[in-house]
PDB file of C-alpha atoms in Angstrom:
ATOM      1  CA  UNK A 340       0.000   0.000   0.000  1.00 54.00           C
ATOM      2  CA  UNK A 341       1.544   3.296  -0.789  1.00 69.00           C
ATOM      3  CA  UNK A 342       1.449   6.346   1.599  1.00 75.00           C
ATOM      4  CA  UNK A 343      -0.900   9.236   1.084  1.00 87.00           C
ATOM      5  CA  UNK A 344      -0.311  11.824  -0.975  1.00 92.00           C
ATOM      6  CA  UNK A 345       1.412  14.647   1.736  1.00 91.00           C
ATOM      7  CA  UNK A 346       0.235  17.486   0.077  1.00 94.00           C
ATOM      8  CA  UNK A 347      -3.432  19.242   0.735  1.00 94.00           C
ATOM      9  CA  UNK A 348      -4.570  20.186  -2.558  1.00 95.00           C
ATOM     10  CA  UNK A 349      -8.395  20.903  -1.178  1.00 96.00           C
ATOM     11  CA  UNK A 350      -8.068  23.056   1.774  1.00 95.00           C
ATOM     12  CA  UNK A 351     -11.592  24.797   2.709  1.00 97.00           C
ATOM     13  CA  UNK A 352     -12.328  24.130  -1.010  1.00 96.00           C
ATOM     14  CA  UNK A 353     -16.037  25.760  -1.728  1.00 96.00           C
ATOM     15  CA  UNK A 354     -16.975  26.399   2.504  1.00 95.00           C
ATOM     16  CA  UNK A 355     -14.616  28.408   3.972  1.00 94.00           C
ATOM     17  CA  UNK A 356     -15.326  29.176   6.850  1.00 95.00           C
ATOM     18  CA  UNK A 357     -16.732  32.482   8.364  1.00 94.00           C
ATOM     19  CA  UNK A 358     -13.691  33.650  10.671  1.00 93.00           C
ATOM     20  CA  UNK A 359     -16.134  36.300  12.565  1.00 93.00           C
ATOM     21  CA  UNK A 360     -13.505  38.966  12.760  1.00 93.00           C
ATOM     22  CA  UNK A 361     -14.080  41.184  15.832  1.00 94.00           C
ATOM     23  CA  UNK A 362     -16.511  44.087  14.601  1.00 94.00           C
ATOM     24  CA  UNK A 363     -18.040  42.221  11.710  1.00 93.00           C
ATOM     25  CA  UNK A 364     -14.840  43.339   9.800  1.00 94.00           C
ATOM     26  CA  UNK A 365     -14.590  41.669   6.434  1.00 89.00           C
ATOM     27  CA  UNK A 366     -11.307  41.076   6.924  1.00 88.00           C
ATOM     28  CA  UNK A 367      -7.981  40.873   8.892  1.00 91.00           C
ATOM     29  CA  UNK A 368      -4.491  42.142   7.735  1.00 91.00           C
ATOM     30  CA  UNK A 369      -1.383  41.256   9.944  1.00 92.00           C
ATOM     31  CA  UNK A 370       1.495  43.788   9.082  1.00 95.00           C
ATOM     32  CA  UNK A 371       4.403  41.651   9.463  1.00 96.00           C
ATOM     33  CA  UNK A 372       7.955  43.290   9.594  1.00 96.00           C
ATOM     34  CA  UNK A 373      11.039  41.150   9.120  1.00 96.00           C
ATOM     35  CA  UNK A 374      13.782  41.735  11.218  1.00 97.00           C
ATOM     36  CA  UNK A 375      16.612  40.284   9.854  1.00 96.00           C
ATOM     37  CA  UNK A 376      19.837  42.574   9.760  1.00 95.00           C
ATOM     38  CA  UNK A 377      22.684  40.850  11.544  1.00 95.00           C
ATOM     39  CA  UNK A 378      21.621  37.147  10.970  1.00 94.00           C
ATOM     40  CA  UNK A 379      22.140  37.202   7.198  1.00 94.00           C
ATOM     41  CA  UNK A 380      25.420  35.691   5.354  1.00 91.00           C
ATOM     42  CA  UNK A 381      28.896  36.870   5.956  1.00 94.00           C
ATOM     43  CA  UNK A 382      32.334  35.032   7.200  1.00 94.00           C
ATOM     44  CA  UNK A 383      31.837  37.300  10.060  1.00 95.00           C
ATOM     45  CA  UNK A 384      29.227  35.119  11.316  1.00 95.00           C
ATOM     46  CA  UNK A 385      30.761  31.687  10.386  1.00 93.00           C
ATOM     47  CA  UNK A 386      29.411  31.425   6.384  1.00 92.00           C
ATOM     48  CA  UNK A 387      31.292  30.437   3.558  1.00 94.00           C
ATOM     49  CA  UNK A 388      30.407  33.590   1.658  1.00 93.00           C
ATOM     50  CA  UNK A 389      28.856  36.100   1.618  1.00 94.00           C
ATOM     51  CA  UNK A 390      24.639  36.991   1.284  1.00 91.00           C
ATOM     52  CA  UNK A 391      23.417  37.190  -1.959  1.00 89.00           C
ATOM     53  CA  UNK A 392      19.341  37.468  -1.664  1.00 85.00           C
ATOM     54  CA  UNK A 393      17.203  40.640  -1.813  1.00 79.00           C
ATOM     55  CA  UNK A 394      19.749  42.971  -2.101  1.00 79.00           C
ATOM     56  CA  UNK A 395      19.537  46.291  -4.239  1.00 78.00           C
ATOM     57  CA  UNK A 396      22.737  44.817  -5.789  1.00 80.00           C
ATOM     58  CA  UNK A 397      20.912  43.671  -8.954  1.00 77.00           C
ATOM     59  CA  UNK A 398      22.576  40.326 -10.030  1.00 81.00           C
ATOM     60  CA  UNK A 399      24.500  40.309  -6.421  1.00 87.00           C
ATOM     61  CA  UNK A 400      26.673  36.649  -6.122  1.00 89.00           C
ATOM     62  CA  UNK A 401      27.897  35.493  -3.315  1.00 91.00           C
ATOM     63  CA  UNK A 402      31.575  36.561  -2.530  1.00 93.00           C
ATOM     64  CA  UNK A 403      33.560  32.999  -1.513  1.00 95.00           C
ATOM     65  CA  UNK A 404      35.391  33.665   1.995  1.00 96.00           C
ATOM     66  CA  UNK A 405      35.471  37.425   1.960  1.00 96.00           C
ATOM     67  CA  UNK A 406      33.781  40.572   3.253  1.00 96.00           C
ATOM     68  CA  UNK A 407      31.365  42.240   0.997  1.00 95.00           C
ATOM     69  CA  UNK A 408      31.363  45.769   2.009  1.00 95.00           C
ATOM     70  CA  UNK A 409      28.768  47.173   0.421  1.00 93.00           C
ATOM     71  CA  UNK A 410      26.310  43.839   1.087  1.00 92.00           C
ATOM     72  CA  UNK A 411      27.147  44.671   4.652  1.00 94.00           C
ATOM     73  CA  UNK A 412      26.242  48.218   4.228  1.00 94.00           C
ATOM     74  CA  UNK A 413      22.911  47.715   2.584  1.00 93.00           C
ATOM     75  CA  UNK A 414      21.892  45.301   5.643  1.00 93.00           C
ATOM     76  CA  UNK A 415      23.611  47.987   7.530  1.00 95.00           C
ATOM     77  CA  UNK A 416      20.817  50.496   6.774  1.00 94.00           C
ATOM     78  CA  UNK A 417      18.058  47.969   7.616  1.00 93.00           C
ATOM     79  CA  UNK A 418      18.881  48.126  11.128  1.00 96.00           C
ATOM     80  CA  UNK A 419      20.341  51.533  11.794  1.00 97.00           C
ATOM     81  CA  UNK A 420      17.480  53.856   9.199  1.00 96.00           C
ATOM     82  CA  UNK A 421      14.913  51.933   7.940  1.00 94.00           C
ATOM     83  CA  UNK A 422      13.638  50.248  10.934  1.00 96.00           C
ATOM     84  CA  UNK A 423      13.242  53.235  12.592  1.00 97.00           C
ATOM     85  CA  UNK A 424      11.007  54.576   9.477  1.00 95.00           C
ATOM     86  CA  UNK A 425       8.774  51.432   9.539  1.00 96.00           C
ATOM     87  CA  UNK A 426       8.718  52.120  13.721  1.00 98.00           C
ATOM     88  CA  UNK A 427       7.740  55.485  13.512  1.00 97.00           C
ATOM     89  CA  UNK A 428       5.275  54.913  10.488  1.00 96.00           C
ATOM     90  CA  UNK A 429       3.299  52.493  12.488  1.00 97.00           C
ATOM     91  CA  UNK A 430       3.250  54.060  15.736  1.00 98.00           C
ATOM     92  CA  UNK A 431       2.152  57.297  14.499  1.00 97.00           C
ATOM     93  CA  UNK A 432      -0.738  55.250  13.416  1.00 97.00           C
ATOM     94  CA  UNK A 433      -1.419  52.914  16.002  1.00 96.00           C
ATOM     95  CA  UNK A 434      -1.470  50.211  13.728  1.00 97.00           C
ATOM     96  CA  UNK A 435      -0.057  46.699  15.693  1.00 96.00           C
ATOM     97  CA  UNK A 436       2.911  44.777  14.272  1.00 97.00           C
ATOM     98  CA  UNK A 437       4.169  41.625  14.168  1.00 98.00           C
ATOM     99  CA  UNK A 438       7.888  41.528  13.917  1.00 98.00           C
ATOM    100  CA  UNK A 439       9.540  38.782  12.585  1.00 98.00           C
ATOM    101  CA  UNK A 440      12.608  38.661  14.356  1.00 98.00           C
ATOM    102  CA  UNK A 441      15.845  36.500  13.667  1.00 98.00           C
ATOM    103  CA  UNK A 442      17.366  35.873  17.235  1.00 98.00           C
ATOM    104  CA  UNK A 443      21.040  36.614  15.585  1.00 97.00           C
ATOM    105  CA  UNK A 444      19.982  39.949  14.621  1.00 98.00           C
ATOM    106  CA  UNK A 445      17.719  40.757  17.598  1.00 98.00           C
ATOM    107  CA  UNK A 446      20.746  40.616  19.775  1.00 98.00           C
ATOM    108  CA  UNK A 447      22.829  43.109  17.753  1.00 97.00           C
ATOM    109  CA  UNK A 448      20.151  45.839  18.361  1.00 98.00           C
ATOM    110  CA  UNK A 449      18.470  45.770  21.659  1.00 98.00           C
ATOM    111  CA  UNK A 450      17.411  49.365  21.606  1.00 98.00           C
ATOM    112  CA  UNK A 451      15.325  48.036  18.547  1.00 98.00           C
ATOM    113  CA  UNK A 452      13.999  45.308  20.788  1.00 98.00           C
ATOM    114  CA  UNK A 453      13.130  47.725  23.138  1.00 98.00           C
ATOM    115  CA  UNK A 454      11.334  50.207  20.571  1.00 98.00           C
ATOM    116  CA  UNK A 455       9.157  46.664  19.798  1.00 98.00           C
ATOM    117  CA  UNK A 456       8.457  45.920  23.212  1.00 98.00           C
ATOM    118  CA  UNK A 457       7.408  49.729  23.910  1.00 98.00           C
ATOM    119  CA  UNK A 458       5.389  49.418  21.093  1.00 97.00           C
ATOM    120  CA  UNK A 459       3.468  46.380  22.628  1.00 97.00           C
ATOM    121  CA  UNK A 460       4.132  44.547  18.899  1.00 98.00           C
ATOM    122  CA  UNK A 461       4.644  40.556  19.202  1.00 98.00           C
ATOM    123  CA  UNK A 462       8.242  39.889  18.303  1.00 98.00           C
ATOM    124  CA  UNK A 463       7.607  36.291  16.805  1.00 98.00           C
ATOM    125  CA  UNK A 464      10.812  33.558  15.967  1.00 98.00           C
ATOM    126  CA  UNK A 465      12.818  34.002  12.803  1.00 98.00           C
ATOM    127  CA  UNK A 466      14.603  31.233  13.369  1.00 98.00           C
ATOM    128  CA  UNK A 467      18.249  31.538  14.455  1.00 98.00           C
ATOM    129  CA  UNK A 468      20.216  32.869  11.152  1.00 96.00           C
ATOM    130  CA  UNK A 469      18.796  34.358   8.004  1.00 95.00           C
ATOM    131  CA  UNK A 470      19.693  31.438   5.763  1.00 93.00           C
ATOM    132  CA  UNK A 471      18.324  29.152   3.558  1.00 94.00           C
ATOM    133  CA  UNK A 472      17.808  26.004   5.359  1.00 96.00           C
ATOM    134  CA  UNK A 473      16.773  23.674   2.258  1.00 96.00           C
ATOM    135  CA  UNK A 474      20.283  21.344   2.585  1.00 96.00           C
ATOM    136  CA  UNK A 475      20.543  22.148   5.791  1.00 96.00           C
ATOM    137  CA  UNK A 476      20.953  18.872   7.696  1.00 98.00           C
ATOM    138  CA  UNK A 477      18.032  17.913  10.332  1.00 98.00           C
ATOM    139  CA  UNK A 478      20.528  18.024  13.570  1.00 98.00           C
ATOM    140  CA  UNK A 479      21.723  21.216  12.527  1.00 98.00           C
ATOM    141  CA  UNK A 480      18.560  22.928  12.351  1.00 98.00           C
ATOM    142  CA  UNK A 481      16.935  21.527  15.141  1.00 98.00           C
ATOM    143  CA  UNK A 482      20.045  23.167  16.972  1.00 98.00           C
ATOM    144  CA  UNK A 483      18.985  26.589  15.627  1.00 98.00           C
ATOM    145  CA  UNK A 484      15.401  26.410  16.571  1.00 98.00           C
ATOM    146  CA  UNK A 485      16.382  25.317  20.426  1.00 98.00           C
ATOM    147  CA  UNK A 486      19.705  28.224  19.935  1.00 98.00           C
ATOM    148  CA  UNK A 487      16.492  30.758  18.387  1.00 98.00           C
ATOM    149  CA  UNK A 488      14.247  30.065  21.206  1.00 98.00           C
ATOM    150  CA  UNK A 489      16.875  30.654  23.778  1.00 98.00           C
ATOM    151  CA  UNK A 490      18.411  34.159  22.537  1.00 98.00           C
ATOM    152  CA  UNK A 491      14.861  35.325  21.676  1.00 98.00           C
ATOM    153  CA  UNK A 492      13.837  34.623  25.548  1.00 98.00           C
ATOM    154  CA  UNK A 493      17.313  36.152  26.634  1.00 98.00           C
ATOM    155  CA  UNK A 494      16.867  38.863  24.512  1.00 98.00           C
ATOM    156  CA  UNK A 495      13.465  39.889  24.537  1.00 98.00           C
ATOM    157  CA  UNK A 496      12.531  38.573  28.247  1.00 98.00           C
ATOM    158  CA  UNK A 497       9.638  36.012  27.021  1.00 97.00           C
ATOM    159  CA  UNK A 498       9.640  33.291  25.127  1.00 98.00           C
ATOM    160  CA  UNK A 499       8.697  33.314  21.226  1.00 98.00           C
ATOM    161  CA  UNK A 500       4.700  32.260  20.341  1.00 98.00           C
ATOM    162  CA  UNK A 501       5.428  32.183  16.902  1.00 98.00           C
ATOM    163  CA  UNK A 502       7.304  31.011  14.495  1.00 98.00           C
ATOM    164  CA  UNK A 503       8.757  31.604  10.738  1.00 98.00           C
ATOM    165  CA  UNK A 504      11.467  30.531   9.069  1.00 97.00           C
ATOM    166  CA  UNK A 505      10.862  31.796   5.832  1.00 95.00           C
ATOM    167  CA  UNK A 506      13.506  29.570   4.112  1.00 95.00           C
ATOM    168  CA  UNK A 507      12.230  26.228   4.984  1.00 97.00           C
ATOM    169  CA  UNK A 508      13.752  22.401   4.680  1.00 98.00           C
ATOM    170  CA  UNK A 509      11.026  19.556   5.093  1.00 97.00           C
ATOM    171  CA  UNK A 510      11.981  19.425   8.448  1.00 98.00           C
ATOM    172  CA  UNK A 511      11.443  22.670   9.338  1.00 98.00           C
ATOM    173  CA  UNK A 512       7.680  22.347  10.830  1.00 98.00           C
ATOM    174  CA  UNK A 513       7.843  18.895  12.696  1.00 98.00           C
ATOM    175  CA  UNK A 514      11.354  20.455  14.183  1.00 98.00           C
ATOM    176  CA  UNK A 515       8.816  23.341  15.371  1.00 98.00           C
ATOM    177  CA  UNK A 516       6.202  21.010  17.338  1.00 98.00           C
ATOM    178  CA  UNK A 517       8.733  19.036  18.398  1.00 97.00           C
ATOM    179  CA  UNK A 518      10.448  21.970  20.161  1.00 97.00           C
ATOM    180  CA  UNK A 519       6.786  22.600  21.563  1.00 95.00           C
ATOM    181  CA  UNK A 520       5.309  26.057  22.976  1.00 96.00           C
ATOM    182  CA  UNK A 521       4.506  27.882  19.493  1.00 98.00           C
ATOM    183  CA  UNK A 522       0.747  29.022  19.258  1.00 98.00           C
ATOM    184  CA  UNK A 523       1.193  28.956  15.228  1.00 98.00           C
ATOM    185  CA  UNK A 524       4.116  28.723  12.192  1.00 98.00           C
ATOM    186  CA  UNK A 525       3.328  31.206   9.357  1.00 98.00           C
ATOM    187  CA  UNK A 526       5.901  29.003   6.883  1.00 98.00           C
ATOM    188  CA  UNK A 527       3.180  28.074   4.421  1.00 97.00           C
ATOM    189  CA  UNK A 528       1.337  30.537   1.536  1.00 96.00           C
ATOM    190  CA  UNK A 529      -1.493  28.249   0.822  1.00 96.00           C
ATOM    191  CA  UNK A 530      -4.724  29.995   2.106  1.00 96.00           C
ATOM    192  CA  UNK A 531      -5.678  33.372   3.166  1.00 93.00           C
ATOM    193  CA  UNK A 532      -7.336  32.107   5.979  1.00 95.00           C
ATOM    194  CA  UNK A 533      -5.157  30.070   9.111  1.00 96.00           C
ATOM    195  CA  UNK A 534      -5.851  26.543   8.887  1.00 97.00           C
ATOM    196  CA  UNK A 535      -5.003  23.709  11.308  1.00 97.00           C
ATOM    197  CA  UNK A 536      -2.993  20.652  10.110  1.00 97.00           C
ATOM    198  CA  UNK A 537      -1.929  17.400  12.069  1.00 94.00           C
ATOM    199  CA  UNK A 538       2.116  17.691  12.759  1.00 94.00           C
ATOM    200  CA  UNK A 539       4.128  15.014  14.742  1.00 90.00           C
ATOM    201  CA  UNK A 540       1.067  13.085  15.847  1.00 91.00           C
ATOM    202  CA  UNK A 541       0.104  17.102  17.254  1.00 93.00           C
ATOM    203  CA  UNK A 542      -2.542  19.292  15.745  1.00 96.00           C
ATOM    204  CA  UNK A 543      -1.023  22.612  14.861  1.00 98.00           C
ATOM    205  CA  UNK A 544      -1.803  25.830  13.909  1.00 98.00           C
ATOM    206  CA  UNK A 545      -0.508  27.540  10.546  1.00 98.00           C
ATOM    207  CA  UNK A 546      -1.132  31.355  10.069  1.00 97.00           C
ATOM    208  CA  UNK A 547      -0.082  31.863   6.187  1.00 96.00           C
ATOM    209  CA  UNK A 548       2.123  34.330   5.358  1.00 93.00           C
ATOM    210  CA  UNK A 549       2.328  35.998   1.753  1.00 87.00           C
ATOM    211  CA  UNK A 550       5.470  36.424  -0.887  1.00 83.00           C
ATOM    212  CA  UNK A 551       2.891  38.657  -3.230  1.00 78.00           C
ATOM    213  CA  UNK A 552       1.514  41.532  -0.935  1.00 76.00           C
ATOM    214  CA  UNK A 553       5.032  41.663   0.158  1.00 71.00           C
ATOM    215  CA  UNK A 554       8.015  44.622  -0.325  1.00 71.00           C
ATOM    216  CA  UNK A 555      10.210  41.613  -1.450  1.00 69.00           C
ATOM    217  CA  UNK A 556       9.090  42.226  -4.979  1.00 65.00           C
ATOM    218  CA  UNK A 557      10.652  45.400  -5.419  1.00 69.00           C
ATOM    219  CA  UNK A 558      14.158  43.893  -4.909  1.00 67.00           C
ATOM    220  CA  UNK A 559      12.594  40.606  -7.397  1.00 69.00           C
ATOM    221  CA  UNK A 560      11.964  40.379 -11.270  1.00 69.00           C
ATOM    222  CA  UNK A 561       8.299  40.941 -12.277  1.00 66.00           C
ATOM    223  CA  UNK A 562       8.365  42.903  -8.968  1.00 70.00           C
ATOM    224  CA  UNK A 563       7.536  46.577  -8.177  1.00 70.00           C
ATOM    225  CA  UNK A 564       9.835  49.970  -9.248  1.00 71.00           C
ATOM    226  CA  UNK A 565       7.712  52.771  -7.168  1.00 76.00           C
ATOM    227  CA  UNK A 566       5.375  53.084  -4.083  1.00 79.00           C
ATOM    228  CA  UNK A 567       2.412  54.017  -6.055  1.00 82.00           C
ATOM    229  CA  UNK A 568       2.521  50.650  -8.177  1.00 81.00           C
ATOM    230  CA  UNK A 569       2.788  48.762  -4.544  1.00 77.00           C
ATOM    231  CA  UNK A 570      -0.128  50.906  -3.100  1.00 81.00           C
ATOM    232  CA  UNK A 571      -2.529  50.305  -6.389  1.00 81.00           C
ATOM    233  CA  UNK A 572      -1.105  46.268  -5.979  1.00 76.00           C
ATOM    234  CA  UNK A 573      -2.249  46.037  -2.216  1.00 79.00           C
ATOM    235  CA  UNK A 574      -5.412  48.268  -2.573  1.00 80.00           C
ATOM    236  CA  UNK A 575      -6.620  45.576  -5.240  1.00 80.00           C
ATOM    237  CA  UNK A 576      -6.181  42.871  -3.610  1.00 79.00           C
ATOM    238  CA  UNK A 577      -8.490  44.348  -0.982  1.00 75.00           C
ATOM    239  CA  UNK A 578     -10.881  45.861  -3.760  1.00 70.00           C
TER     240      UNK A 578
END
């Protein structure tokens, strides 16, 4: 007898169901910033190269046991400028944030912690290093998630809920039950509703996350070149 197909074609299919957002909204949006600055590729943090992804460096490679200064730099102004525009943006507002928040990078800025804490945002898990955990082998990555867990308790002072690696292996979600004490993983952009699934013999919660409402795409092809064509994007997908 061969196994069942893993994969959940179906989902809610024709009934989803009616979420009854507080208010009788018609719908709920979760502003999600990812803190990642400090946890990316470099030799200075035990890589074999240098980081490559989502870069304004159009074409960037990685650089094979070197420095890349200006890689460095552009991460550079994550953390020291443009955090503090997306932190001012939304508290001006009072609009709630969930931060996405790799533990590496966390610890290299704790008066950014402390802006997200003052804020009242939840700082959910980005796993331990901004990398792409696809080859990554299974005892390896477990050892992030338990290394994640701890720094984002020691950093933060309480202990992540959630949970997003972003760069998955097949591993990645029963390593997450296993390591027990996350409300909900958002590694999965299959509904646009949360959905439950059944996860090392453990039902578990998965809060999808998106890669096309997202301000990835201006740094991707087929992506965005100005703020008005990201507006008129997200305002459509509402409309």
């Amino acid at each position: 007898m061969t196994d069942p197909y893993p994969r959940d074609l179906v989902g809610y299919g024709q009934t989803p169901p009616d979420p009854q957002w507080p208010g009788g909204a018609r719908l709920a949006v979760q502003f999600v910033i990812n803190y990642e600055e400090g946890g990316e590729n470099s030799i200075l943090h035990g890589d074999p190269a240098s980081e490559a992804f989502l870069s304004e460096i159009v074409g960037a490679a990685p650089l094979l046991g070197v420095r890349h200064m200006n890689m460095e730099s552009l991460y550079e102004y994550g953390s020291r400028a443009g955090w503090w525009r997306l932190h001012r943006l939304f508290t001006q507002r009072g609009i709630p944030v969930t931060v996405f928040g790799v533990a590496m990078a966390l610890a290299r800025n704790p008066e950014a912690v402390a802006a997200m804490k003052a804020a009242n945002w939840e700082i959910a898990s980005h796993g331990y290093r901004w990398i792409d955990y696809q080859y990554v082998d299974i005892e390896t990555e477990r050892a992030h998630i338990h290394k994640a867990i701890e720094l984002h308790t020691q950093v933060t002072g309480s202990r992540p809920l959630g949970f997003y690696q972003g760069r998955t292996s097949p591993n990645t979600r029963r390593l997450v039950v296993e390591a027990g004490g996350f409300l909900y993983d958002a590694d999965s952009y299959a509904d646009d509703l949360p959905y439950w699934v059944r996860e090392a013999d453990q039902r578990h919660l998965v809060v999808p996350y998106t890669l096309d409402v997202n301000d990835m795409r201006f740094a991707t092809p087929q992506g965005f070149n100005s703020g008005d064509q990201f507006f008129c994007y997200l305002r459509d997908t509402f409309d």
